[in-house]
Amino acid sequence: MNYETPQFFRVMQYAAAADRDVIDMVSGNPDWEAPAGIAEGLHEYADLGGTDYQYPPSEGLAELRKETAARRNVEPESVIVTNGAGEANHLALAAALDRDAGSEVLLTDPVYPYYPGKTRLLGGVPRSVPVDNDGRLDPAAVRERANSDTAAIVVNTPNNPTGAVYPEETMTELVAIAEDCGAVLVSDEVYDHFDFSGDFSSALGVDSAHRVVTNSFSKSMAITGFRVGYGIFPPALRDAARTRHMLANVTGTRPAQYAVLEALRSTDREYYAANRDRLEKRVATFTDALDDSGAEYTTPDGAFYVMARFAGFPGTMANAERLIDEAGVAGMPGETFGETREDWFRFALVTPDVTDAARRLAEFFE
């Protein structure tokens, strides 16, 4: 398999080389500060003086797994600490495909492009289930496509790129579909702290041997560079996931896990609420300006992305480069996320320059 630079990096590299100032609305790197407990945990770890600088347990620090399990109302044995949610999703897909229960993986369209990429890497066959105009997934459409060759159903809620939040009835039905066809539901819930609707429901709400939940502290604590995530696996899939994790990574980084544990214990709800409120205000500011440009757009119920479509200006890489050169705004072309949103762009609202970016887009398209 030949390596191809991901489009995310291609757009960011193009923006970095531009002859003008460019507002980055490509990456999902939060622009706010991490909770104080992160720095405190790192200082505390450094002060141990080297007495605890060796390998942690492969499945993660016991206290971090215990703390995570208590918050998710699961047993610590079900938690594997991973190299971000990316590895957790990789382990979940690998475990689903390694069961000799089929090779097909059902994905939404639009979709975060790493899911189909991981599917192909692991020898699976991605198949798409389109969502509606608001990004909502109809379980009936999933059931219609699910069959005996379906190894996994992958969903992301709150969703990147649409901002849709799947309610309890959707998650319950998706687990039931996975059970009926012998598949594994992989629910990536990395944006769970950014639910504006109050409708978010974790797949953990359904007790099933056919569901895996993945998550990360990258977005919720603004520490994407720490690479601390986790997967919650049912008993039948745990050993396979642990083995693959051990053989690929041996283990995760001890100081990052130590700091995350301290931050989990010391961070109050106000930290998460303040960041959620910040994003809601940015969504309103950005979409108000999109109204001025005559664009069609999604209003997210969660996460921090807005998709927009501008008449006569499809979401191609060439047009993404035009926005950088002529408007000074870097967004992701819709073709990155599948076929149904090829005419759209995705903008990440994790920048303090949202107001200026929206003004630039409105002026460009007026």
Short mmCIF file of C-alpha atoms in Angstrom, two decimals:
data_model
loop_
_atom_site.label_atom_id
_atom_site.label_comp_id
_atom_site.label_asym_id
_atom_site.label_seq_id
_atom_site.Cartn_x
_atom_site.Cartn_y
_atom_site.Cartn_z
CA MET A 1 0.00 0.00 0.00
CA ASN A 2 1.53 3.31 -1.11
CA TYR A 3 1.60 6.17 1.35
CA GLU A 4 -0.36 9.24 0.28
CA THR A 5 -0.21 12.47 2.26
CA PRO A 6 -3.65 12.92 3.89
CA GLN A 7 -5.66 15.77 2.43
CA PHE A 8 -5.77 17.45 5.84
CA PHE A 9 -2.01 17.90 5.74
CA ARG A 10 -2.04 18.86 2.07
CA VAL A 11 -4.42 21.73 2.78
CA MET A 12 -2.49 22.85 5.86
CA GLN A 13 0.80 22.75 3.97
CA TYR A 14 -0.69 24.79 1.13
CA ALA A 15 -2.01 27.35 3.62
CA ALA A 16 1.34 27.56 5.40
CA ALA A 17 3.06 28.34 2.11
CA ALA A 18 0.57 31.04 1.09
CA ASP A 19 1.74 34.60 0.48
CA ARG A 20 -0.93 36.03 2.79
CA ASP A 21 -2.28 35.49 6.27
CA VAL A 22 -4.64 32.51 6.38
CA ILE A 23 -7.13 31.54 9.09
CA ASP A 24 -6.82 27.81 9.78
CA MET A 25 -10.22 26.12 9.86
CA VAL A 26 -8.84 22.74 8.81
CA SER A 27 -7.48 21.00 11.88
CA GLY A 28 -9.45 19.86 14.91
CA ASN A 29 -6.90 21.22 17.41
CA PRO A 30 -8.71 23.07 20.21
CA ASP A 31 -7.41 26.62 20.68
CA TRP A 32 -8.30 26.90 24.38
CA GLU A 33 -6.13 25.93 27.33
CA ALA A 34 -5.97 22.46 28.81
CA PRO A 35 -7.30 22.09 32.35
CA ALA A 36 -4.84 23.08 35.08
CA GLY A 37 -4.58 19.47 36.20
CA ILE A 38 -2.62 18.56 33.06
CA ALA A 39 0.32 20.82 33.90
CA GLU A 40 0.05 19.95 37.58
CA GLY A 41 0.17 16.26 36.76
CA LEU A 42 3.22 16.68 34.53
CA HIS A 43 5.07 18.65 37.22
CA GLU A 44 4.16 16.06 39.82
CA TYR A 45 5.36 13.29 37.56
CA ALA A 46 8.66 15.06 36.85
CA ASP A 47 9.18 15.51 40.60
CA LEU A 48 9.12 11.75 41.07
CA GLY A 49 12.77 11.98 40.11
CA GLY A 50 12.93 9.03 37.78
CA THR A 51 11.56 6.47 40.19
CA ASP A 52 8.59 5.74 37.95
CA TYR A 53 9.89 6.35 34.43
CA GLN A 54 9.65 2.80 33.11
CA TYR A 55 7.02 0.91 31.11
CA PRO A 56 3.47 1.21 32.39
CA PRO A 57 1.15 -1.80 32.01
CA SER A 58 0.40 -2.43 28.36
CA GLU A 59 -3.33 -1.88 28.78
CA GLY A 60 -2.74 1.44 30.59
CA LEU A 61 -2.16 2.74 34.10
CA ALA A 62 -4.41 0.82 36.46
CA GLU A 63 -5.63 3.98 38.21
CA LEU A 64 -6.49 5.68 34.91
CA ARG A 65 -8.41 2.63 33.74
CA LYS A 66 -10.23 2.48 37.06
CA GLU A 67 -11.09 6.20 36.95
CA THR A 68 -12.30 5.96 33.36
CA ALA A 69 -14.34 2.85 34.10
CA ALA A 70 -16.04 4.51 37.06
CA ARG A 71 -17.04 7.48 34.91
CA ARG A 72 -18.36 5.25 32.12
CA ASN A 73 -20.04 2.77 34.49
CA VAL A 74 -18.10 -0.24 33.19
CA GLU A 75 -15.60 -2.68 34.64
CA PRO A 76 -11.91 -1.62 34.53
CA GLU A 77 -11.10 -4.86 32.71
CA SER A 78 -13.05 -3.60 29.71
CA VAL A 79 -10.90 -0.46 29.32
CA ILE A 80 -7.75 -0.41 27.18
CA VAL A 81 -5.79 2.85 27.14
CA THR A 82 -4.63 3.54 23.58
CA ASN A 83 -2.58 5.90 21.47
CA GLY A 84 -5.50 8.27 20.99
CA ALA A 85 -8.95 7.36 19.72
CA GLY A 86 -7.30 6.56 16.39
CA GLU A 87 -5.67 3.44 17.78
CA ALA A 88 -8.80 2.52 19.72
CA ASN A 89 -10.79 2.57 16.46
CA HIS A 90 -8.06 0.55 14.74
CA LEU A 91 -8.18 -2.10 17.47
CA ALA A 92 -11.97 -2.24 17.37
CA LEU A 93 -12.12 -2.65 13.59
CA ALA A 94 -9.36 -5.25 13.65
CA ALA A 95 -11.14 -7.24 16.34
CA ALA A 96 -14.40 -7.11 14.36
CA LEU A 97 -12.77 -8.20 11.12
CA ASP A 98 -10.62 -10.91 12.69
CA ARG A 99 -13.66 -12.90 13.83
CA ASP A 100 -14.23 -14.45 10.38
CA ALA A 101 -17.69 -12.95 10.54
CA GLY A 102 -17.53 -11.04 7.27
CA SER A 103 -15.41 -8.38 5.60
CA GLU A 104 -17.85 -5.53 5.10
CA VAL A 105 -17.80 -2.38 7.23
CA LEU A 106 -20.79 -0.04 7.11
CA LEU A 107 -19.88 3.66 7.32
CA THR A 108 -21.89 6.84 7.08
CA ASP A 109 -21.57 9.22 4.14
CA PRO A 110 -20.22 11.82 4.75
CA VAL A 111 -17.57 10.16 6.88
CA TYR A 112 -14.33 11.00 8.66
CA PRO A 113 -11.90 9.67 6.03
CA TYR A 114 -9.68 7.72 8.43
CA TYR A 115 -12.47 5.16 8.95
CA PRO A 116 -12.55 3.88 5.36
CA GLY A 117 -8.76 4.14 5.29
CA LYS A 118 -8.41 1.90 8.35
CA THR A 119 -11.00 -0.48 6.94
CA ARG A 120 -9.03 -1.00 3.73
CA LEU A 121 -5.74 -1.26 5.64
CA LEU A 122 -7.20 -4.15 7.65
CA GLY A 123 -8.53 -5.93 4.57
CA GLY A 124 -12.14 -4.88 4.99
CA VAL A 125 -14.55 -3.50 2.41
CA PRO A 126 -16.17 -0.15 3.23
CA ARG A 127 -19.81 0.40 2.29
CA SER A 128 -21.60 3.70 2.70
CA VAL A 129 -24.94 4.58 4.28
CA PRO A 130 -25.96 8.15 3.38
CA VAL A 131 -27.32 10.37 6.15
CA ASP A 132 -30.06 12.96 5.73
CA ASN A 133 -29.51 16.66 5.03
CA ASP A 134 -29.05 17.41 8.74
CA GLY A 135 -26.58 14.58 9.20
CA ARG A 136 -29.01 12.29 11.00
CA LEU A 137 -28.57 8.57 10.47
CA ASP A 138 -31.68 6.50 9.84
CA PRO A 139 -31.21 3.06 11.45
CA ALA A 140 -33.62 1.64 8.88
CA ALA A 141 -31.11 2.51 6.15
CA VAL A 142 -28.38 0.72 8.11
CA ARG A 143 -30.58 -2.34 8.58
CA GLU A 144 -31.36 -2.40 4.87
CA ARG A 145 -27.65 -2.63 4.02
CA ALA A 146 -26.55 -4.91 6.86
CA ASN A 147 -26.14 -8.58 6.01
CA SER A 148 -24.25 -11.72 7.00
CA ASP A 149 -21.02 -10.30 5.55
CA THR A 150 -21.20 -7.16 7.72
CA ALA A 151 -18.36 -7.34 10.24
CA ALA A 152 -18.73 -3.85 11.72
CA ILE A 153 -20.91 -0.76 11.76
CA VAL A 154 -18.94 2.42 12.54
CA VAL A 155 -20.60 5.58 13.81
CA ASN A 156 -19.33 8.84 15.27
CA THR A 157 -21.52 10.89 17.60
CA PRO A 158 -21.39 13.87 17.93
CA ASN A 159 -20.38 13.64 14.32
CA ASN A 160 -17.41 14.85 12.35
CA PRO A 161 -18.07 16.39 9.84
CA THR A 162 -21.85 17.04 10.09
CA GLY A 163 -22.24 17.88 13.80
CA ALA A 164 -25.18 15.48 14.12
CA VAL A 165 -25.90 13.92 17.53
CA TYR A 166 -27.51 10.49 17.59
CA PRO A 167 -30.24 10.09 20.24
CA GLU A 168 -30.86 7.10 22.47
CA GLU A 169 -33.33 5.39 20.16
CA THR A 170 -30.84 5.52 17.27
CA MET A 171 -28.03 4.03 19.35
CA THR A 172 -30.28 1.31 20.74
CA GLU A 173 -31.42 0.31 17.26
CA LEU A 174 -27.87 0.32 15.89
CA VAL A 175 -26.76 -2.09 18.61
CA ALA A 176 -29.76 -4.29 17.81
CA ILE A 177 -28.83 -4.32 14.11
CA ALA A 178 -25.26 -5.33 14.99
CA GLU A 179 -26.57 -8.16 17.16
CA ASP A 180 -29.00 -9.36 14.50
CA CYS A 181 -26.38 -9.64 11.75
CA GLY A 182 -23.48 -10.72 13.97
CA ALA A 183 -21.56 -7.47 13.50
CA VAL A 184 -19.81 -5.16 15.97
CA LEU A 185 -21.02 -1.60 16.46
CA VAL A 186 -18.00 0.69 16.86
CA SER A 187 -19.15 3.98 18.38
CA ASP A 188 -16.53 6.74 18.31
CA GLU A 189 -17.64 9.25 20.95
CA VAL A 190 -14.60 11.53 21.03
CA TYR A 191 -16.76 14.69 20.93
CA ASP A 192 -19.11 13.63 23.73
CA HIS A 193 -18.30 16.75 25.81
CA PHE A 194 -19.45 18.97 22.95
CA ASP A 195 -23.15 18.13 22.78
CA PHE A 196 -25.23 21.29 22.36
CA SER A 197 -28.55 19.48 22.03
CA GLY A 198 -28.73 17.42 25.21
CA ASP A 199 -29.65 14.42 23.04
CA PHE A 200 -26.30 12.62 23.07
CA SER A 201 -26.54 8.98 24.10
CA SER A 202 -23.57 6.68 24.41
CA ALA A 203 -23.67 3.17 23.02
CA LEU A 204 -22.64 2.13 26.53
CA GLY A 205 -26.28 2.64 27.45
CA VAL A 206 -26.94 -0.72 25.82
CA ASP A 207 -25.35 -3.77 27.43
CA SER A 208 -24.21 -5.90 24.51
CA ALA A 209 -21.38 -8.16 23.40
CA HIS A 210 -21.68 -6.49 19.99
CA ARG A 211 -20.57 -2.96 20.76
CA VAL A 212 -17.26 -1.19 21.31
CA VAL A 213 -17.03 2.43 22.44
CA THR A 214 -13.94 4.49 21.67
CA ASN A 215 -12.98 7.88 23.04
CA SER A 216 -10.07 10.18 23.76
CA PHE A 217 -9.06 13.05 26.03
CA SER A 218 -7.56 14.90 23.06
CA LYS A 219 -10.52 17.16 22.31
CA SER A 220 -12.23 17.41 25.69
CA MET A 221 -8.98 18.45 27.44
CA ALA A 222 -7.36 20.23 24.47
CA ILE A 223 -4.37 17.87 24.47
CA THR A 224 -4.32 16.39 20.98
CA GLY A 225 -0.54 15.96 21.19
CA PHE A 226 -0.71 13.72 24.27
CA ARG A 227 -2.28 10.81 22.38
CA VAL A 228 -4.25 9.32 25.27
CA GLY A 229 -7.47 7.58 24.30
CA TYR A 230 -9.27 4.40 25.21
CA GLY A 231 -11.53 1.67 23.99
CA ILE A 232 -14.22 -0.14 25.97
CA PHE A 233 -14.43 -3.71 24.72
CA PRO A 234 -16.83 -6.59 25.47
CA PRO A 235 -15.23 -9.74 26.94
CA ALA A 236 -15.07 -11.65 23.66
CA LEU A 237 -12.98 -8.94 21.97
CA ARG A 238 -10.68 -7.86 24.81
CA ASP A 239 -7.86 -10.36 24.38
CA ALA A 240 -7.57 -9.74 20.65
CA ALA A 241 -7.50 -5.98 21.18
CA ARG A 242 -4.93 -6.22 23.99
CA THR A 243 -2.68 -8.48 21.94
CA ARG A 244 -2.73 -6.24 18.88
CA HIS A 245 -2.16 -3.16 21.08
CA MET A 246 0.81 -4.82 22.80
CA LEU A 247 2.40 -6.00 19.56
CA ALA A 248 1.95 -2.66 17.80
CA ASN A 249 2.76 -0.22 20.63
CA VAL A 250 3.92 -2.29 23.63
CA THR A 251 2.26 0.37 25.78
CA GLY A 252 1.38 4.05 25.94
CA THR A 253 3.29 6.93 27.46
CA ARG A 254 3.34 6.96 31.26
CA PRO A 255 3.70 10.75 31.87
CA ALA A 256 0.77 11.63 29.59
CA GLN A 257 -1.46 9.05 31.27
CA TYR A 258 -0.36 10.30 34.69
CA ALA A 259 -1.27 13.89 33.76
CA VAL A 260 -4.64 12.88 32.31
CA LEU A 261 -5.46 11.00 35.50
CA GLU A 262 -4.67 14.09 37.61
CA ALA A 263 -6.80 16.27 35.30
CA LEU A 264 -9.72 13.84 35.42
CA ARG A 265 -9.71 14.01 39.20
CA SER A 266 -9.29 17.78 39.51
CA THR A 267 -11.25 19.29 36.61
CA ASP A 268 -14.77 20.43 37.39
CA ARG A 269 -17.75 20.49 35.05
CA GLU A 270 -17.41 24.23 34.54
CA TYR A 271 -14.30 23.70 32.41
CA TYR A 272 -16.19 21.55 29.92
CA ALA A 273 -19.29 23.75 30.05
CA ALA A 274 -17.29 26.91 29.31
CA ASN A 275 -15.72 25.36 26.22
CA ARG A 276 -19.07 24.04 25.05
CA ASP A 277 -20.58 27.54 25.44
CA ARG A 278 -17.62 29.04 23.58
CA LEU A 279 -18.28 26.75 20.63
CA GLU A 280 -22.01 27.37 20.57
CA LYS A 281 -21.34 31.10 20.27
CA ARG A 282 -18.86 30.49 17.47
CA VAL A 283 -21.40 28.38 15.60
CA ALA A 284 -23.93 31.24 15.82
CA THR A 285 -21.40 33.83 14.68
CA PHE A 286 -20.17 31.74 11.79
CA THR A 287 -23.56 30.65 10.49
CA ASP A 288 -24.94 34.21 10.73
CA ALA A 289 -22.16 35.31 8.40
CA LEU A 290 -22.81 32.36 6.09
CA ASP A 291 -26.37 33.67 5.78
CA ASP A 292 -24.87 36.91 4.46
CA SER A 293 -22.93 34.95 1.84
CA GLY A 294 -26.02 33.08 0.68
CA ALA A 295 -24.53 29.73 1.59
CA GLU A 296 -26.36 26.57 2.53
CA TYR A 297 -24.94 25.09 5.74
CA THR A 298 -25.36 22.61 8.54
CA THR A 299 -26.06 23.82 12.07
CA PRO A 300 -24.24 21.33 14.31
CA ASP A 301 -25.88 19.82 17.37
CA GLY A 302 -22.43 18.84 18.63
CA ALA A 303 -18.68 18.72 17.92
CA PHE A 304 -17.19 21.86 16.36
CA TYR A 305 -17.57 21.67 12.59
CA VAL A 306 -19.82 23.44 10.11
CA MET A 307 -20.32 22.21 6.56
CA ALA A 308 -21.23 24.82 3.97
CA ARG A 309 -22.09 24.83 0.28
CA PHE A 310 -21.60 27.86 -1.95
CA ALA A 311 -23.49 28.03 -5.25
CA GLY A 312 -21.28 27.31 -8.24
CA PHE A 313 -18.25 26.62 -6.06
CA PRO A 314 -17.96 22.85 -5.38
CA GLY A 315 -15.87 21.46 -2.54
CA THR A 316 -12.80 20.40 -4.52
CA MET A 317 -9.16 20.66 -3.55
CA ALA A 318 -8.67 23.29 -6.26
CA ASN A 319 -11.41 25.45 -4.74
CA ALA A 320 -10.01 24.93 -1.24
CA GLU A 321 -6.77 26.37 -2.57
CA ARG A 322 -8.69 29.32 -4.07
CA LEU A 323 -10.25 30.06 -0.67
CA ILE A 324 -6.77 30.11 0.83
CA ASP A 325 -5.29 32.34 -1.86
CA GLU A 326 -8.20 34.72 -2.40
CA ALA A 327 -10.20 34.70 0.86
CA GLY A 328 -7.49 33.81 3.38
CA VAL A 329 -9.54 30.98 4.88
CA ALA A 330 -8.44 27.35 4.93
CA GLY A 331 -11.25 24.78 5.02
CA MET A 332 -11.49 21.13 4.06
CA PRO A 333 -12.93 20.20 0.66
CA GLY A 334 -16.12 18.17 0.93
CA GLU A 335 -14.82 15.52 -1.45
CA THR A 336 -12.57 14.39 1.41
CA PHE A 337 -15.58 13.09 3.33
CA GLY A 338 -17.32 10.98 0.72
CA GLU A 339 -19.63 11.35 -2.24
CA THR A 340 -22.77 12.95 -0.81
CA ARG A 341 -21.07 16.19 0.28
CA GLU A 342 -18.68 16.70 -2.63
CA ASP A 343 -20.10 20.18 -3.23
CA TRP A 344 -19.49 21.26 0.37
CA PHE A 345 -16.64 22.48 2.57
CA ARG A 346 -16.00 21.66 6.22
CA PHE A 347 -14.83 24.39 8.58
CA ALA A 348 -13.44 23.70 12.06
CA LEU A 349 -14.47 26.37 14.58
CA VAL A 350 -11.49 25.86 16.88
CA THR A 351 -10.01 29.29 16.22
CA PRO A 352 -10.55 32.65 17.93
CA ASP A 353 -10.73 34.19 14.44
CA VAL A 354 -14.15 32.74 13.57
CA THR A 355 -15.70 36.20 13.15
CA ASP A 356 -12.96 37.35 10.79
CA ALA A 357 -13.09 34.09 8.84
CA ALA A 358 -16.83 34.40 8.38
CA ARG A 359 -16.46 37.99 7.20
CA ARG A 360 -13.80 36.97 4.68
CA LEU A 361 -16.00 34.23 3.27
CA ALA A 362 -19.00 36.56 3.01
CA GLU A 363 -16.91 39.14 1.15
CA PHE A 364 -15.45 36.50 -1.17
CA PHE A 365 -18.87 35.19 -2.18
CA GLU A 366 -20.81 38.47 -2.30
#
